[in-house]
mmCIF file of N, CA, C and O in Angstrom:
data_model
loop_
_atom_site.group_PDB
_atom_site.id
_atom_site.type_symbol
_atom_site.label_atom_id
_atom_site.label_comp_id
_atom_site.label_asym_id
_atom_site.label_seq_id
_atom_site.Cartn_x
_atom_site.Cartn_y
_atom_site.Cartn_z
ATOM 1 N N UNK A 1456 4.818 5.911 9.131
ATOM 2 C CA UNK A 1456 3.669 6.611 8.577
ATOM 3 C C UNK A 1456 2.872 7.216 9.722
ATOM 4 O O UNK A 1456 2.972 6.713 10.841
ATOM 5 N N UNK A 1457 1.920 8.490 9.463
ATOM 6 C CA UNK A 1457 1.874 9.011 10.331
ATOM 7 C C UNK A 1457 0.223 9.164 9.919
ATOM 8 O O UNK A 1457 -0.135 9.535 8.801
ATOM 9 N N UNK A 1458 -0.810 8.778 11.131
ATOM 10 C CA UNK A 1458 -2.017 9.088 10.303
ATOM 11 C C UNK A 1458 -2.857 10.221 9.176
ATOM 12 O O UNK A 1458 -3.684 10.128 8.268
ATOM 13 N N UNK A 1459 -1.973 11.450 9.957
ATOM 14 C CA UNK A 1459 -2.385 12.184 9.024
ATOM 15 C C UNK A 1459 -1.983 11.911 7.395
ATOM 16 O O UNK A 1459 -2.429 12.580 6.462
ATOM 17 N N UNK A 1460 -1.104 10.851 7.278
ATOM 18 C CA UNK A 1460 -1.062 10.250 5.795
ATOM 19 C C UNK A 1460 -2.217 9.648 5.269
ATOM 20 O O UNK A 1460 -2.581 9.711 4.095
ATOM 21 N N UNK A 1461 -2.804 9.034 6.236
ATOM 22 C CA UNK A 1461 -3.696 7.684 5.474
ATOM 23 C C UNK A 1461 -4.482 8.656 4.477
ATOM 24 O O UNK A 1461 -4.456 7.976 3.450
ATOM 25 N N UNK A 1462 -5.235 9.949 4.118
ATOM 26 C CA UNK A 1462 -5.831 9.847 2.748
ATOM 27 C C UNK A 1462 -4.810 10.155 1.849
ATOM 28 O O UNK A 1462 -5.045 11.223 1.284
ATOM 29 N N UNK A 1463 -3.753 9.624 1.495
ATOM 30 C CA UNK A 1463 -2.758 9.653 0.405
ATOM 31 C C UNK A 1463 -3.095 8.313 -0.262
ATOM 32 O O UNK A 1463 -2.654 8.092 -1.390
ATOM 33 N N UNK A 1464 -3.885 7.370 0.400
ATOM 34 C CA UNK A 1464 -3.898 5.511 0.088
ATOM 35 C C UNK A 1464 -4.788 6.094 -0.864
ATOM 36 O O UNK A 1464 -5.030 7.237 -1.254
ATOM 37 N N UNK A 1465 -5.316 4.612 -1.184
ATOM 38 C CA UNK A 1465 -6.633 4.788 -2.272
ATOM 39 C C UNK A 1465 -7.606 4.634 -0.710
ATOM 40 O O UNK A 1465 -7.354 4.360 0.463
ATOM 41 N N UNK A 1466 -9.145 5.087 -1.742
ATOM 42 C CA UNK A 1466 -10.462 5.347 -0.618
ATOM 43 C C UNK A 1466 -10.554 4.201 0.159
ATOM 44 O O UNK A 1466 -10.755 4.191 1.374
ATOM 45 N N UNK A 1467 -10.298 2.572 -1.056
ATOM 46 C CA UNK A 1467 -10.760 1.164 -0.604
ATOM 47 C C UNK A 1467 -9.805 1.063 0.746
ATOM 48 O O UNK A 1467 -10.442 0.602 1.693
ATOM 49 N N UNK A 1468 -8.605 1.343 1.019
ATOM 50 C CA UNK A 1468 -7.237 0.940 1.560
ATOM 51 C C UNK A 1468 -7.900 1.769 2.823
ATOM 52 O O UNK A 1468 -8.238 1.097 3.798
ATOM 53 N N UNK A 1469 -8.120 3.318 2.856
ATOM 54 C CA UNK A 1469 -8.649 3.475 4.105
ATOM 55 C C UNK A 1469 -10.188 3.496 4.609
ATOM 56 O O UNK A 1469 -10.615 4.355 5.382
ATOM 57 N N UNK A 1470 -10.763 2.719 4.215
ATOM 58 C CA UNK A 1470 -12.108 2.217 4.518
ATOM 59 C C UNK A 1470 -12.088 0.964 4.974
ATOM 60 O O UNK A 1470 -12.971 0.429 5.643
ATOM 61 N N UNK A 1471 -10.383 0.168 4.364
ATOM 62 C CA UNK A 1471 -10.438 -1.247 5.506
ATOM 63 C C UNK A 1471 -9.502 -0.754 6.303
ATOM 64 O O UNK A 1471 -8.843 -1.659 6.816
ATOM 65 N N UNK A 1472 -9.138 0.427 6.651
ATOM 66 C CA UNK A 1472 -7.879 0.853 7.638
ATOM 67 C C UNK A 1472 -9.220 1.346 9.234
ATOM 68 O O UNK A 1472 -9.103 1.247 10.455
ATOM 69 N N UNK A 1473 -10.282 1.823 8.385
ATOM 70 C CA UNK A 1473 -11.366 2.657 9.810
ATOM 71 C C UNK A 1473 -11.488 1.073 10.167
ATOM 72 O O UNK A 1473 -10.847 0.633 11.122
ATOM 73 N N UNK A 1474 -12.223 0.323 9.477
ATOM 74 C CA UNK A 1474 -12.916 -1.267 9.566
ATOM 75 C C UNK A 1474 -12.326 -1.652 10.649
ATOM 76 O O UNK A 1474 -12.826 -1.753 11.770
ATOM 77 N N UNK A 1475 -10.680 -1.989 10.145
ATOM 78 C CA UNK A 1475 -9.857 -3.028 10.971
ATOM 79 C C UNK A 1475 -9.440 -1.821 12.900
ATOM 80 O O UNK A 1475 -8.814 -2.192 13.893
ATOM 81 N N UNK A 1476 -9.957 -0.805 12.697
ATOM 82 C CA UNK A 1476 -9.683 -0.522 13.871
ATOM 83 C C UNK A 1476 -11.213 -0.910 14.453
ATOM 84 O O UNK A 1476 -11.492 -1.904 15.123
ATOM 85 N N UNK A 1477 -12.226 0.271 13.958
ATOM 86 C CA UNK A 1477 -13.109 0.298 14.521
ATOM 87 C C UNK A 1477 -14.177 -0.760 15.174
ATOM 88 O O UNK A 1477 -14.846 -0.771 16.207
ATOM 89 N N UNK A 1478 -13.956 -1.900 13.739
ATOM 90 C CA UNK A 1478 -14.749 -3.108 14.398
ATOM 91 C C UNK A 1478 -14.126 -3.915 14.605
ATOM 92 O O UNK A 1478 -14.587 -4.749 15.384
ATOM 93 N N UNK A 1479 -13.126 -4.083 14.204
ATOM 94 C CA UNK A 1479 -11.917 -5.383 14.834
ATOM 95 C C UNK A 1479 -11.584 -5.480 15.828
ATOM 96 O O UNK A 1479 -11.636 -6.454 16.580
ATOM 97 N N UNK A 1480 -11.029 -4.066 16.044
ATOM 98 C CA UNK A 1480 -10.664 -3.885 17.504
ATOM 99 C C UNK A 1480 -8.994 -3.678 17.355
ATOM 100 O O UNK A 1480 -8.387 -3.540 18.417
ATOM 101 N N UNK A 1481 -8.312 -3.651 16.260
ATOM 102 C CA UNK A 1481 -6.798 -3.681 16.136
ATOM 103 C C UNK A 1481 -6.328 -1.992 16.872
ATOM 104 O O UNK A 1481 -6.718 -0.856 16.605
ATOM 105 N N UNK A 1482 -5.644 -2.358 17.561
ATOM 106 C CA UNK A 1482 -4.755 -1.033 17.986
ATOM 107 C C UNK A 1482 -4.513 -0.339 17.072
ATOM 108 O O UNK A 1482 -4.462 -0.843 15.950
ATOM 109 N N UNK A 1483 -4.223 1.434 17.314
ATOM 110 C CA UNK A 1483 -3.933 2.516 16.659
ATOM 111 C C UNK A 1483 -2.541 2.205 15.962
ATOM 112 O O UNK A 1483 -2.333 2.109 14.752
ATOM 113 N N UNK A 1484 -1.699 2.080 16.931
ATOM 114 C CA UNK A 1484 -0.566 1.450 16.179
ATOM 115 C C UNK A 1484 -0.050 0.505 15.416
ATOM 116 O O UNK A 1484 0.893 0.568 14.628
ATOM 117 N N UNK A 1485 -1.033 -0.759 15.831
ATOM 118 C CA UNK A 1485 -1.332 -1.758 14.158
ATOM 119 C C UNK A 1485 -1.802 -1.251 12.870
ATOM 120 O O UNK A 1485 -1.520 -1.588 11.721
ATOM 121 N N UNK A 1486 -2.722 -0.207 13.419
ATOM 122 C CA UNK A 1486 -3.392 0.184 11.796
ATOM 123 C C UNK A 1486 -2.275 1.217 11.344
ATOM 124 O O UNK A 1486 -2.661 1.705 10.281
ATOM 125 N N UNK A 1487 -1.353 1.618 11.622
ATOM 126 C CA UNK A 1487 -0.485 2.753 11.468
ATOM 127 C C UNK A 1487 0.490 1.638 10.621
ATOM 128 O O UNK A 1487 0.875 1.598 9.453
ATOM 129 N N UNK A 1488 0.613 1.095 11.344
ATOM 130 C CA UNK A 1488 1.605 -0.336 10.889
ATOM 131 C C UNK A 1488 1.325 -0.843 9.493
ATOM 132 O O UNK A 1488 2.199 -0.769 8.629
ATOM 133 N N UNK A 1489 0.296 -1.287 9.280
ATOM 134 C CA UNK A 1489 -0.834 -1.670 8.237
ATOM 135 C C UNK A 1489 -1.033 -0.628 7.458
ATOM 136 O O UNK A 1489 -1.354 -1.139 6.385
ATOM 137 N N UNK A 1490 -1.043 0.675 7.313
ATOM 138 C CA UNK A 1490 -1.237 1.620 6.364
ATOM 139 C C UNK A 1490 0.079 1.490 5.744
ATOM 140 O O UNK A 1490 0.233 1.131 4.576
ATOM 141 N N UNK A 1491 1.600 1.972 7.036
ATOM 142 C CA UNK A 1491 2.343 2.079 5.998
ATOM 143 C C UNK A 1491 3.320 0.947 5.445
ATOM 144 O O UNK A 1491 4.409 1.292 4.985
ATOM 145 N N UNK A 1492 2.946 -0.422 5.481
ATOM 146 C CA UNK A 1492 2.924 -1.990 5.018
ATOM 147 C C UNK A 1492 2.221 -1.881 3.720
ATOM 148 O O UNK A 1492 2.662 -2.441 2.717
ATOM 149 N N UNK A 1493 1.157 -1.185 3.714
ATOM 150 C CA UNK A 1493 0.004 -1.431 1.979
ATOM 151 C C UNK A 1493 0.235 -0.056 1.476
ATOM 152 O O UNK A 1493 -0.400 0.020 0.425
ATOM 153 N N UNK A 1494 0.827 1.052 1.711
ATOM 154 C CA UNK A 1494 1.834 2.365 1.037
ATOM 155 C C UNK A 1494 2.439 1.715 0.006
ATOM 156 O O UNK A 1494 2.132 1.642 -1.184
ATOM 157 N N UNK A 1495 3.792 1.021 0.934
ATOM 158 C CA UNK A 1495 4.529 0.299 0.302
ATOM 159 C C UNK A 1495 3.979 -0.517 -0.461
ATOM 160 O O UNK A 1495 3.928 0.020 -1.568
ATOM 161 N N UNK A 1496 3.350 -1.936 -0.509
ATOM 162 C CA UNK A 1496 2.865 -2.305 -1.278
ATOM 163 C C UNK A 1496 2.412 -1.495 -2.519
ATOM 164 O O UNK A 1496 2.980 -1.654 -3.599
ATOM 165 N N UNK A 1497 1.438 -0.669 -2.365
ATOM 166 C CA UNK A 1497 0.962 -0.143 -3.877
ATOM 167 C C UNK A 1497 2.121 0.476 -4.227
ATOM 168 O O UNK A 1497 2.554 0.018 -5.284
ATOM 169 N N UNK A 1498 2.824 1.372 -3.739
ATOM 170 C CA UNK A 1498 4.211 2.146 -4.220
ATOM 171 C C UNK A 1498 4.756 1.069 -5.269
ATOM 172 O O UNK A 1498 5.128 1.216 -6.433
ATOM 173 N N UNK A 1499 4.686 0.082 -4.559
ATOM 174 C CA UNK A 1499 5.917 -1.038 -5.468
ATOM 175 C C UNK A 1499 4.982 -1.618 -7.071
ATOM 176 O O UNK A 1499 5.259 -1.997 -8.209
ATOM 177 N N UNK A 1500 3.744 -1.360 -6.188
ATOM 178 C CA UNK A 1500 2.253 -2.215 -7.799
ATOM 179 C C UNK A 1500 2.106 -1.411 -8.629
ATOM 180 O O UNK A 1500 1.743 -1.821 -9.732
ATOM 181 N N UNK A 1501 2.319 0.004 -8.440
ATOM 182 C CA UNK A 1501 2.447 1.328 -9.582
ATOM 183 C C UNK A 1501 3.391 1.229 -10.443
ATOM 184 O O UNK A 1501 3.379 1.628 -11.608
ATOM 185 N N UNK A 1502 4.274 0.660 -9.842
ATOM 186 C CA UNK A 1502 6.000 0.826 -10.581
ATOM 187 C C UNK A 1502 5.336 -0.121 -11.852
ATOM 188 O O UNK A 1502 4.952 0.120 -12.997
ATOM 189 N N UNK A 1503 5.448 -1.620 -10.778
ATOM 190 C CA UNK A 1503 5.760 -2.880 -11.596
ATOM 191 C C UNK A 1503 4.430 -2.597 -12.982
ATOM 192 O O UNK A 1503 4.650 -3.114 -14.077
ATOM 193 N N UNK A 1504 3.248 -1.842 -12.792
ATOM 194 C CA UNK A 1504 2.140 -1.863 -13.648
ATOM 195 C C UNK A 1504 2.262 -1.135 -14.681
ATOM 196 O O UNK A 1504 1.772 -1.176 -15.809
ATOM 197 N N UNK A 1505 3.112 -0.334 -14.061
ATOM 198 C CA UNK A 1505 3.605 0.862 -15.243
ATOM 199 C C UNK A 1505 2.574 2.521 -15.070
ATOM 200 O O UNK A 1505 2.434 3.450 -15.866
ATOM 201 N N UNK A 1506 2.166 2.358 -14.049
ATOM 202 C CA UNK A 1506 1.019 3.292 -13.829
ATOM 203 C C UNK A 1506 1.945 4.560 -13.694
ATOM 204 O O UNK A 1506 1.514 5.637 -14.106
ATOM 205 N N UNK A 1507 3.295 4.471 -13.092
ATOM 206 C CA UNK A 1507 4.319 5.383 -12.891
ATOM 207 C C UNK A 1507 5.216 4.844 -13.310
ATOM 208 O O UNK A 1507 5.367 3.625 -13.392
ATOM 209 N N UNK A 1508 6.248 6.034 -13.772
ATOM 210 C CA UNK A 1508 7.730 5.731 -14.220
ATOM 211 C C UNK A 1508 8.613 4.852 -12.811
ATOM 212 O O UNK A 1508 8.669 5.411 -11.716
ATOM 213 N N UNK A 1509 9.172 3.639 -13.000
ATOM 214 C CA UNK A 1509 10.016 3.570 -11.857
ATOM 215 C C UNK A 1509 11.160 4.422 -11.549
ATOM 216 O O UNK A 1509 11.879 4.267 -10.561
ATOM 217 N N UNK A 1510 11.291 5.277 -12.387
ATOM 218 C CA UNK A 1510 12.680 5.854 -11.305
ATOM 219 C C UNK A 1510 11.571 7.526 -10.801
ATOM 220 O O UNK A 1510 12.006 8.673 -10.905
ATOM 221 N N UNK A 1511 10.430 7.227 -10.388
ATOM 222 C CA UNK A 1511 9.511 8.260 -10.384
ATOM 223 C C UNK A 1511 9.798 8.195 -8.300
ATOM 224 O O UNK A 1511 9.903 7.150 -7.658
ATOM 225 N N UNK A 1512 9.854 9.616 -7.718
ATOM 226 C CA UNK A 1512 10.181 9.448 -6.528
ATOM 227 C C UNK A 1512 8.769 9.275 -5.778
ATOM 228 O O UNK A 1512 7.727 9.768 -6.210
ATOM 229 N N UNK A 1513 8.904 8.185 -4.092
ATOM 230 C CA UNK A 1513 7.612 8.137 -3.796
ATOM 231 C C UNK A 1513 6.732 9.060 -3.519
ATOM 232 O O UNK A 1513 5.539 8.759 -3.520
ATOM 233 N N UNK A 1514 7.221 10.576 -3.179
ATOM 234 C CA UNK A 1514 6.028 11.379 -3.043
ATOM 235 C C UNK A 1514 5.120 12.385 -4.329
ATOM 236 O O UNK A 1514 4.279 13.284 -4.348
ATOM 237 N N UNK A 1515 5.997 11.476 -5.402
ATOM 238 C CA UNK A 1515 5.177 11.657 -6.800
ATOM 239 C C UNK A 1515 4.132 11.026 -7.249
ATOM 240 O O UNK A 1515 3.303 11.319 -8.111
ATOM 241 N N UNK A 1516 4.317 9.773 -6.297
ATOM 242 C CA UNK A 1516 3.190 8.255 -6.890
ATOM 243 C C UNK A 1516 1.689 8.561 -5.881
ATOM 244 O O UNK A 1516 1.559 8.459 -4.661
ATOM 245 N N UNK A 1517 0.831 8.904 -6.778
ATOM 246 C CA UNK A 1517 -0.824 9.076 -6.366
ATOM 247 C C UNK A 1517 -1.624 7.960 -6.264
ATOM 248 O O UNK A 1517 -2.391 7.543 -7.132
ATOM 249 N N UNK A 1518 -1.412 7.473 -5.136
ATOM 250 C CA UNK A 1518 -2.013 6.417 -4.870
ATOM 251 C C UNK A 1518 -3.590 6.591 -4.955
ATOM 252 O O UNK A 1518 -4.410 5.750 -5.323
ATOM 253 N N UNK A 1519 -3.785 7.751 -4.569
ATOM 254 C CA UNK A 1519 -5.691 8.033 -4.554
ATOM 255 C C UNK A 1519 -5.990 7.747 -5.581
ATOM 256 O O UNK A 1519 -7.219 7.776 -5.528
ATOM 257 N N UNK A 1520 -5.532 7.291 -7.182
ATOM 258 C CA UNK A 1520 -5.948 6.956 -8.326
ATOM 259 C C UNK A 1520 -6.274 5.485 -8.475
ATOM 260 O O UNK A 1520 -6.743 4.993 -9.501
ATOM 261 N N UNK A 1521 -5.936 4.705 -7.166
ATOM 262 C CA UNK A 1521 -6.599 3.083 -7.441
ATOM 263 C C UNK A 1521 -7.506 3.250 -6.943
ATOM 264 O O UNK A 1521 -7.749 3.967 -5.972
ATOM 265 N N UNK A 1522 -8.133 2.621 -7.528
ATOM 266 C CA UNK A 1522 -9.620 1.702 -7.934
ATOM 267 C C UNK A 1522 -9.414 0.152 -7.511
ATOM 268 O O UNK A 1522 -8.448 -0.605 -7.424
ATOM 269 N N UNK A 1523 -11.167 0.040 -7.239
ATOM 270 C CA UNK A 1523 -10.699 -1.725 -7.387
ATOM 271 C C UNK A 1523 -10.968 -2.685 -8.372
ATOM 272 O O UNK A 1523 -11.165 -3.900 -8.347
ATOM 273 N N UNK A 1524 -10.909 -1.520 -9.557
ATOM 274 C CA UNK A 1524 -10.912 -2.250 -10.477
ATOM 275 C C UNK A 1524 -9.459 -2.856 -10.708
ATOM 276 O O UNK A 1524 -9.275 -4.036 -11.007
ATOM 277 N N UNK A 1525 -8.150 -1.638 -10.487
ATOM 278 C CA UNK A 1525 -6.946 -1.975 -10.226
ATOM 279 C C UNK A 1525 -6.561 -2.961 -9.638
ATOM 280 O O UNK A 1525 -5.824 -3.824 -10.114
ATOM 281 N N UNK A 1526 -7.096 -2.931 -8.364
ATOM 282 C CA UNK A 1526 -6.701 -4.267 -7.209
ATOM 283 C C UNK A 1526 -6.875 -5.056 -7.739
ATOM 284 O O UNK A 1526 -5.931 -5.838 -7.850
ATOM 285 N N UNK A 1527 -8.333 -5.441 -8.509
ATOM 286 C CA UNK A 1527 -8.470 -6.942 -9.124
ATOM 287 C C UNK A 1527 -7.171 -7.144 -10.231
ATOM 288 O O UNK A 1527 -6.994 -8.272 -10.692
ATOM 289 N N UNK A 1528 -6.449 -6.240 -10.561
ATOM 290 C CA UNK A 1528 -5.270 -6.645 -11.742
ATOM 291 C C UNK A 1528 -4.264 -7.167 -10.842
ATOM 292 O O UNK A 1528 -3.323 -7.670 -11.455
ATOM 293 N N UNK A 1529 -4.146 -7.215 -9.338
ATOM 294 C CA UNK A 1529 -2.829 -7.584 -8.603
ATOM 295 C C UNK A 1529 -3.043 -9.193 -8.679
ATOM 296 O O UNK A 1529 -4.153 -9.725 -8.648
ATOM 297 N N UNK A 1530 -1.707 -9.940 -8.792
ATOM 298 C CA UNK A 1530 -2.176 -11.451 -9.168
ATOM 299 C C UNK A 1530 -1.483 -11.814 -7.643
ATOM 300 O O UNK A 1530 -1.192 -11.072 -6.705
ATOM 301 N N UNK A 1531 -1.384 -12.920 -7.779
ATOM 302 C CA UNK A 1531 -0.501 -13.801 -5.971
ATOM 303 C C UNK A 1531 0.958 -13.770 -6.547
ATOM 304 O O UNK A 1531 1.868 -13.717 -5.720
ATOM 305 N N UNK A 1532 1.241 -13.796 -7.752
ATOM 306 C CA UNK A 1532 2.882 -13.627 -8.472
ATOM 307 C C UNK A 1532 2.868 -12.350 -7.841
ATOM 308 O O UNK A 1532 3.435 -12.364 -6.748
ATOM 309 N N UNK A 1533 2.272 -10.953 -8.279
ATOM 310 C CA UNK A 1533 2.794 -9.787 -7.887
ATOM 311 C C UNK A 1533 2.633 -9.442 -6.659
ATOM 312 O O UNK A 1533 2.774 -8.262 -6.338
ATOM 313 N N UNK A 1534 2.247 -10.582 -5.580
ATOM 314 C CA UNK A 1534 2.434 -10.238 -4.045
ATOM 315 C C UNK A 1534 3.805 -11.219 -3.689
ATOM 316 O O UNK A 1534 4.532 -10.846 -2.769
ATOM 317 N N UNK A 1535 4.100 -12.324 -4.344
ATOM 318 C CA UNK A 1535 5.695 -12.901 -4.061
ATOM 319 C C UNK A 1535 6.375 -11.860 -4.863
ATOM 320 O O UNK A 1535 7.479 -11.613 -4.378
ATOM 321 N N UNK A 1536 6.123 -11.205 -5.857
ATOM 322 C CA UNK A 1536 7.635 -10.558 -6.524
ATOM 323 C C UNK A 1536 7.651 -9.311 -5.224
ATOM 324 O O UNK A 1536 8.678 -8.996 -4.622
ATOM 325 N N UNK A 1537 6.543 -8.824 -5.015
ATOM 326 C CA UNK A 1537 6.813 -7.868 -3.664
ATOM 327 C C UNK A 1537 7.868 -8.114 -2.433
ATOM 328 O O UNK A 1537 8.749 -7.424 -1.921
ATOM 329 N N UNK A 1538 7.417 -9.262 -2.237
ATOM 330 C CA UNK A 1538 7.882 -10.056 -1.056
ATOM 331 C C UNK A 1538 9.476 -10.233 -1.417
ATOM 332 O O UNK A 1538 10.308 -9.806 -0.617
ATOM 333 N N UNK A 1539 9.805 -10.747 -2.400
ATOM 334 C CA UNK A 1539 11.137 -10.730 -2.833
ATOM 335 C C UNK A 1539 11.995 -9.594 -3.002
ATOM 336 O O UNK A 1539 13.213 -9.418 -3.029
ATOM 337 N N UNK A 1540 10.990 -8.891 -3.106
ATOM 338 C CA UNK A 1540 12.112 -7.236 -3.872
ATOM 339 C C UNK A 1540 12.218 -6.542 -1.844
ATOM 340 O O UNK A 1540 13.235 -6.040 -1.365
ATOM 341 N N UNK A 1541 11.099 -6.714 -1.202
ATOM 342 C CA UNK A 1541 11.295 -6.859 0.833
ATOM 343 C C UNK A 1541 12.401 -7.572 0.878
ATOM 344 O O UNK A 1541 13.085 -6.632 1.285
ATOM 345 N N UNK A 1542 13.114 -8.390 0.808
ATOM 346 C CA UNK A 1542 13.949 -9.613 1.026
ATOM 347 C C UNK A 1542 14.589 -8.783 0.215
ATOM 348 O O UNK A 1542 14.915 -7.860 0.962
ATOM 349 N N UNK A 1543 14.992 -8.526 -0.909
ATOM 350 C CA UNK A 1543 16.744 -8.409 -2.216
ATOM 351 C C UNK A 1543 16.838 -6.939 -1.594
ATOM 352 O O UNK A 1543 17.789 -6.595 -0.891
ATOM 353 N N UNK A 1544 15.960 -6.256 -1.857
ATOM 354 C CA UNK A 1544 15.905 -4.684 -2.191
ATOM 355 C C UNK A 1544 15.788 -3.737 -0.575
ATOM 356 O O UNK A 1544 16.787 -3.136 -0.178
ATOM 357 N N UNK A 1545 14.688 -3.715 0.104
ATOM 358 C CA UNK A 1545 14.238 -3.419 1.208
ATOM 359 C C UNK A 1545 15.133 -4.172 2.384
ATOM 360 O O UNK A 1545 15.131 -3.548 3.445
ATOM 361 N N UNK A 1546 15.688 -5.065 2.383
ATOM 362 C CA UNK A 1546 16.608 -5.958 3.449
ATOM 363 C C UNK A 1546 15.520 -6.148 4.389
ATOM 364 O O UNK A 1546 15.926 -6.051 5.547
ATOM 365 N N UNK A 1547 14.165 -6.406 4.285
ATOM 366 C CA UNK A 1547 13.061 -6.673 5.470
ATOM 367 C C UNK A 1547 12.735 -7.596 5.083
ATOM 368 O O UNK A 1547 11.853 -8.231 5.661
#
């Protein structure tokens, strides 16, 4: 991922992307790392929510449409089924 991506995230995703550089102190290339780590993530939370068709390709899926009202719908199940489909699907 390339920064000029980050406003493709939702607003919340890059407002903790300025955060974690600016006051944390995390390197340019961690937060690059970290953007496109939580891409993926929502890419995969659109599918499973139904917000998009899954056989919908990723530069169709509009991530700028979460909210955190959304986020609050992600449970700790739909961060292991993530993690699993990294592991079956992704080979990471």
């Amino acid at each position: 991922m390339r920064r000029e991506e980050f406003y493709q995230l939702p607003m919340l995703v890059q407002d903790y992307l300025v955060y974690i550089e600016a006051i944390k102190g995390h390197s340019e290339l961690s937060v690059i790392e970290y953007a496109g780590d939580l891409r993926t993530f929502f890419r995969y939370i659109v599918r499973q929510k139904g917000l998009f068709p899954a056989s919908a390709e990723d530069s169709e899926l509009d991530l700028t449409v979460i909210d955190i009202e959304f986020i609050k719908t992600i449970t700790l199940n739909d961060a292991y089924q993530f993690l699993i489909y990294c592991k079956n699907v992704r080979k990471n």
